[in-house]
CSV table of C-alpha atoms in Angstrom, one decimal:
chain,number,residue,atom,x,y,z
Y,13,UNK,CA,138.0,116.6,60.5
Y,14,UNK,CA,137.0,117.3,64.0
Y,15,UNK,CA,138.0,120.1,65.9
Y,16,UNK,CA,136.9,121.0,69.7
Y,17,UNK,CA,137.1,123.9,71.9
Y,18,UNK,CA,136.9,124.1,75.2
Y,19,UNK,CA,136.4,127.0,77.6
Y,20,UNK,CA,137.3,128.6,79.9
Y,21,UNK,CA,141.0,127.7,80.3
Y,22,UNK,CA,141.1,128.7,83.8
Y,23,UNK,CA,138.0,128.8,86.6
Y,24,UNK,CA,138.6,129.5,89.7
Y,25,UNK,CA,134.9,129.0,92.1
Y,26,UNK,CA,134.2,129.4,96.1
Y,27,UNK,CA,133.5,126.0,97.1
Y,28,UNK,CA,129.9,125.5,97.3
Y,29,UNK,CA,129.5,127.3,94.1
Y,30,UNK,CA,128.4,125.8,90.6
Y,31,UNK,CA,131.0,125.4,87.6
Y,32,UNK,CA,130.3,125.1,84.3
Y,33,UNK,CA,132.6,124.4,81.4
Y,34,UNK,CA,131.5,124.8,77.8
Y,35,UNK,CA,132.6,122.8,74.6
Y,36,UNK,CA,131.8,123.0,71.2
Y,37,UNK,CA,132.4,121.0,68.0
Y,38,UNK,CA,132.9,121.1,64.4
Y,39,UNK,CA,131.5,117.7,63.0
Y,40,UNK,CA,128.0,117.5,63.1
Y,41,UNK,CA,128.3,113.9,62.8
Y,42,UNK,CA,129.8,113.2,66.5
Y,43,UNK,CA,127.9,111.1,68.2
Y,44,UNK,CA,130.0,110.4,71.5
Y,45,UNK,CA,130.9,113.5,73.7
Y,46,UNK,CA,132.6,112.0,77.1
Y,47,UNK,CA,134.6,114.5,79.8
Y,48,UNK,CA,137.5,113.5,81.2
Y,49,UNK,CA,138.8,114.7,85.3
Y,50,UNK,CA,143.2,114.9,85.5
Y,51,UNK,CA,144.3,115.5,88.8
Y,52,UNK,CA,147.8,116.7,89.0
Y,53,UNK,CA,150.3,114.1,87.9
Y,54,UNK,CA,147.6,111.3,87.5
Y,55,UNK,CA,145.8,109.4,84.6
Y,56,UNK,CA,142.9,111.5,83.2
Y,57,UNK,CA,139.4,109.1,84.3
Y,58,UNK,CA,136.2,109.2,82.4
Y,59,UNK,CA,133.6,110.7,84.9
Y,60,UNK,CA,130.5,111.0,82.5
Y,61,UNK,CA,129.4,111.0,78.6
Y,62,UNK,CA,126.6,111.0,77.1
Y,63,UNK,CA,125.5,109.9,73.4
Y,64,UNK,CA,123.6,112.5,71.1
Y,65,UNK,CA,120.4,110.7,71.0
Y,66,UNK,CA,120.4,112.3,74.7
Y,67,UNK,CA,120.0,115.6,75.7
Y,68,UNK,CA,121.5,115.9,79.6
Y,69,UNK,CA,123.0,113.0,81.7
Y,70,UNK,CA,123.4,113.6,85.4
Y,71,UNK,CA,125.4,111.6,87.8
Y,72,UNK,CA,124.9,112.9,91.6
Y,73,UNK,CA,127.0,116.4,91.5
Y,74,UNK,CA,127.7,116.4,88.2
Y,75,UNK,CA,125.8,116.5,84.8
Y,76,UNK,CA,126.4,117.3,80.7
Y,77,UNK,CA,123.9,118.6,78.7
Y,78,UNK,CA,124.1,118.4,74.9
Y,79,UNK,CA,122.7,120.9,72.1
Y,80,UNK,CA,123.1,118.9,68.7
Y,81,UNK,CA,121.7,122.4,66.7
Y,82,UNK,CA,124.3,124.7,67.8
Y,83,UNK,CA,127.2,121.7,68.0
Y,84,UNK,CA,128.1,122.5,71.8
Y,85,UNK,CA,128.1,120.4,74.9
Y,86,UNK,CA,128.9,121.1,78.5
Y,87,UNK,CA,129.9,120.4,81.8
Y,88,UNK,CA,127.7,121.3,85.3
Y,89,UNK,CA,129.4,120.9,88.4
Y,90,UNK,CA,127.4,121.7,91.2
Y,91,UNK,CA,128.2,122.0,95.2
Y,92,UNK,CA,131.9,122.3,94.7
Y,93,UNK,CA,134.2,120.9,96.8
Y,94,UNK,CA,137.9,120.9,97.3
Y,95,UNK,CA,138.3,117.9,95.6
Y,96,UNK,CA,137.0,118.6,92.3
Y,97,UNK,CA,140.3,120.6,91.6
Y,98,UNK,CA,141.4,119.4,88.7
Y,99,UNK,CA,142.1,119.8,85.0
Y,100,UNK,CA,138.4,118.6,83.2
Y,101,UNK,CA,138.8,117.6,79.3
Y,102,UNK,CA,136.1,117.3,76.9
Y,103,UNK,CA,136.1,115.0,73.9
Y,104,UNK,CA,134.0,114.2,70.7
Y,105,UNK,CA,134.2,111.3,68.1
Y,106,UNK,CA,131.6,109.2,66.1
Y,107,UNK,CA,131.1,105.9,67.5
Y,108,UNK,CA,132.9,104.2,64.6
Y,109,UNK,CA,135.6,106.4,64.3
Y,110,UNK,CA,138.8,105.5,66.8
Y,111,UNK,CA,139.6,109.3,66.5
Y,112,UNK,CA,138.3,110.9,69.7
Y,113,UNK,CA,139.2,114.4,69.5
Y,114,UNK,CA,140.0,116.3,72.7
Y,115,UNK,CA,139.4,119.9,73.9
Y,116,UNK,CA,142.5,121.7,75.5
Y,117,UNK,CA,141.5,121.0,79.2
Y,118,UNK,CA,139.8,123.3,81.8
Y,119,UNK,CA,141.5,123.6,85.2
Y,120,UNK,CA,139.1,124.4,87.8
Y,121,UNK,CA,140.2,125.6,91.2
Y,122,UNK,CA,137.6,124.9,94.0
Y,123,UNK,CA,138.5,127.8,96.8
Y,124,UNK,CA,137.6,126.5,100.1
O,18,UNK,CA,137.5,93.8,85.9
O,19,UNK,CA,139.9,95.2,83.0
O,20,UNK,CA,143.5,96.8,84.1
O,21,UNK,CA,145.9,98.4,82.0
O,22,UNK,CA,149.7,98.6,82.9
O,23,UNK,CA,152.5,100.8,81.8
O,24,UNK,CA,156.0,100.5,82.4
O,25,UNK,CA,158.0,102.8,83.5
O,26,UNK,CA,156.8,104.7,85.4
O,27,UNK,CA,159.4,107.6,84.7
O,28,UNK,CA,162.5,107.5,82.7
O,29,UNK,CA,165.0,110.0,82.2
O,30,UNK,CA,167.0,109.3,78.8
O,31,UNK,CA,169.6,111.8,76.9
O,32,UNK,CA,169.3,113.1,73.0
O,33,UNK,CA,169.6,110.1,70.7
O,34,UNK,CA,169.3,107.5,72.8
O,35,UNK,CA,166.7,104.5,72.3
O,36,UNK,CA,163.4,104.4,73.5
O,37,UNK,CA,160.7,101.3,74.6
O,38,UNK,CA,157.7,101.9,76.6
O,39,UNK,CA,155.4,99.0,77.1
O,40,UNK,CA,151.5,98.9,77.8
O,41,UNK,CA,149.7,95.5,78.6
O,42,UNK,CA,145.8,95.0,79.3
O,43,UNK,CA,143.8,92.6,81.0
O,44,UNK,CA,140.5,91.7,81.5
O,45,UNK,CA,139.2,92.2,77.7
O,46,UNK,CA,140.1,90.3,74.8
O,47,UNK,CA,140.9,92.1,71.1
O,48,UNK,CA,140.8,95.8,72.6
O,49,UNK,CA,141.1,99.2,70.7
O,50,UNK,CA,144.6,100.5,71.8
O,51,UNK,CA,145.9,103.9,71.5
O,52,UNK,CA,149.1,106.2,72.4
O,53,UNK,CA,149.1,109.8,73.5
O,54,UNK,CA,151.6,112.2,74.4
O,55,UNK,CA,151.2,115.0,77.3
O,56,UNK,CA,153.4,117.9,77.1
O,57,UNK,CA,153.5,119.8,81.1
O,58,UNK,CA,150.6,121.8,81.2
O,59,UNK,CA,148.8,120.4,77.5
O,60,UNK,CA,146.0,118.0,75.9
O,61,UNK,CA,146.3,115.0,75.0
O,62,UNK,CA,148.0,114.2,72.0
O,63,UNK,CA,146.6,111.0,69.7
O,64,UNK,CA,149.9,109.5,68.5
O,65,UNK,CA,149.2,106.1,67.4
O,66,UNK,CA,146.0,103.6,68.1
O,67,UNK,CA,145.6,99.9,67.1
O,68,UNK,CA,142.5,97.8,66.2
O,69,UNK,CA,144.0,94.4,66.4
O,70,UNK,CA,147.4,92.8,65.9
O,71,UNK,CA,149.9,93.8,64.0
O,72,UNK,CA,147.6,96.9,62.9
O,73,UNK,CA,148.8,100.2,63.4
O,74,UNK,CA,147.5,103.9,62.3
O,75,UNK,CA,150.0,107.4,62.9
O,76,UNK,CA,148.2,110.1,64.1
O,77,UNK,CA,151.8,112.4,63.7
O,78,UNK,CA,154.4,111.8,61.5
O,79,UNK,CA,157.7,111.8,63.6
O,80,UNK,CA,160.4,109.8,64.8
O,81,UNK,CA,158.4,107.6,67.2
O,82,UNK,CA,157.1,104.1,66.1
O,83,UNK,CA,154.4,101.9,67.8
O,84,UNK,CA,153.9,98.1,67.2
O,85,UNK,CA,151.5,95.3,68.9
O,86,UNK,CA,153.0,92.3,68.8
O,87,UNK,CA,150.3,90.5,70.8
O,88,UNK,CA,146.3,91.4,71.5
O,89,UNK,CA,147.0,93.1,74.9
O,90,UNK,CA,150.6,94.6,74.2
O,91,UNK,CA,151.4,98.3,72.9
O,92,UNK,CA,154.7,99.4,72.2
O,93,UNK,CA,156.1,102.7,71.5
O,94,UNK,CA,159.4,103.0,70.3
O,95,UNK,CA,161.9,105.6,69.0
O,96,UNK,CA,165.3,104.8,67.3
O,97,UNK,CA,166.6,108.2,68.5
O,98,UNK,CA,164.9,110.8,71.2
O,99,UNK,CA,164.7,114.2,70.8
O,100,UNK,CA,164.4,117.3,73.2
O,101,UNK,CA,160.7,117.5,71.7
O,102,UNK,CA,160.1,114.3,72.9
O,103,UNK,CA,159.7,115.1,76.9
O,104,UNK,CA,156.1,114.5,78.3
O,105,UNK,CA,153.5,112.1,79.8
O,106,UNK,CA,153.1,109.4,77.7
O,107,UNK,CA,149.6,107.4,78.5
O,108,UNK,CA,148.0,104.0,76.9
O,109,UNK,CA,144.9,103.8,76.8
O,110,UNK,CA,142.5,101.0,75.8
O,111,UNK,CA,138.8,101.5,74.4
O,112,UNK,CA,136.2,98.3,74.4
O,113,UNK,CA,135.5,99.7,70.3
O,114,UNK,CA,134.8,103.8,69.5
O,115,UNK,CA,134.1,104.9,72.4
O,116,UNK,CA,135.5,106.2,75.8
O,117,UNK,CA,139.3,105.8,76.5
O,118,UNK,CA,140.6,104.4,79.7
O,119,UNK,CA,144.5,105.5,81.1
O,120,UNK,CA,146.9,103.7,82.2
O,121,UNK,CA,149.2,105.1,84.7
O,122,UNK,CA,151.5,107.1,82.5
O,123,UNK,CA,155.1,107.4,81.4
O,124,UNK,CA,156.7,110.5,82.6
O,125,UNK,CA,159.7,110.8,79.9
O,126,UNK,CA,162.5,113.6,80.6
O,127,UNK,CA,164.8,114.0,77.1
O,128,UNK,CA,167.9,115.6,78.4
């Protein structure tokens, strides 16, 4: 079955900095990669995904970019703020398959 | 718009005792429904997920149950709680394979 990892466990950026949080995958038949933001004590919320028939997806301050070859996918944060503290989670599954795997969760500390 | 509800919101219950948590959505007809368990500090845990009534798959064999009685109601259930059994419970609801959307969470404390 599918299996992700997720890294690093812990970043810790100066606000105003770039962060960057790296997955990879086992299944080379995973079509569906979403990332998920948890702030402390809340619901995680889906804040981008992108389909492997698409290389990078950006939405304002943050993007994904996929590499289908090398079965890894990843997160760009970029002008950091405060507010982007939070544990991030990364996810794979194929479309037809209800098993959407998770990584172990990144928590990112923005420094102000 | 589509909503998802989960009730309680915490719940603090001793070893052995009985257990009902209960997820309703609305806004979408004939939803994908799952269960997942949080331990402090964790992932997310698949525990159960539904494609339609009555339909049920286990992710983990333990002593938790889960039943859907009607299209937008999830149920988890457990005849007896064990310490194990602490942690943030969430329902989620997918329109088919694809992203999951949380509700609110169940923040259970086994004593």
């Amino acid at each position: 079955g599918e299996n992700v990892e997720q890294h690093p466990s812990t970043l810790s950026v100066q606000e105003g900095d770039s962060a960057v949080i790296k997955c990879t995958y086992s299944d080379s038949a995973s079509n569906y990669f979403p990332w998920y933001k948890q702030e402390l004590g809340k619901r995680p919320q889906l804040i981008i995904d992108i389909r492997s028939n698409v290389g990078e997806k950006k939405d304002q301050r943050i993007a994904v970019t996929l590499n289908k070859t090398a079965k890894h996918f990843s997160l760009h944060i970029t002008e950091t703020q405060p507010e982007d503290s939070a544990v991030y989670f990364c996810a794979a599954s194929l479309d037809s398959s209800y098993k959407l795997i998770f990584g172990s969760g990144t928590r990112l500390l923005v420094r102000p | 718009s589509q909503t998802i509800h989960q009730w309680p919101a915490t719940l603090v219950q001793p070893v052995g005792s009985p257990l009902s948590l209960e997820c309703t959505v609305e806004g979408t007809s004939n939803p994908n429904l799952y269960w997942y368990r949080q331990a402090a500090g964790r992932g997310l845990q698949l525990l159960f997920y539904s494609v339609g009534i009555g339909q049920i798959s286990s992710e983990v064999p333990q002593n938790l149950s889960a039943s859907r009685p009607q299209d937008r109601q999830f149920i988890l259930s457990s005849k007896k709680l064990l310490l194990s059994d602490s942690g943030f419970y969430l329902c989620a609801w997918s329109p088919g394979g694809e992203g999951r959307y949380f509700g609110p969470g169940t923040r259970l404390t086994v004593l």
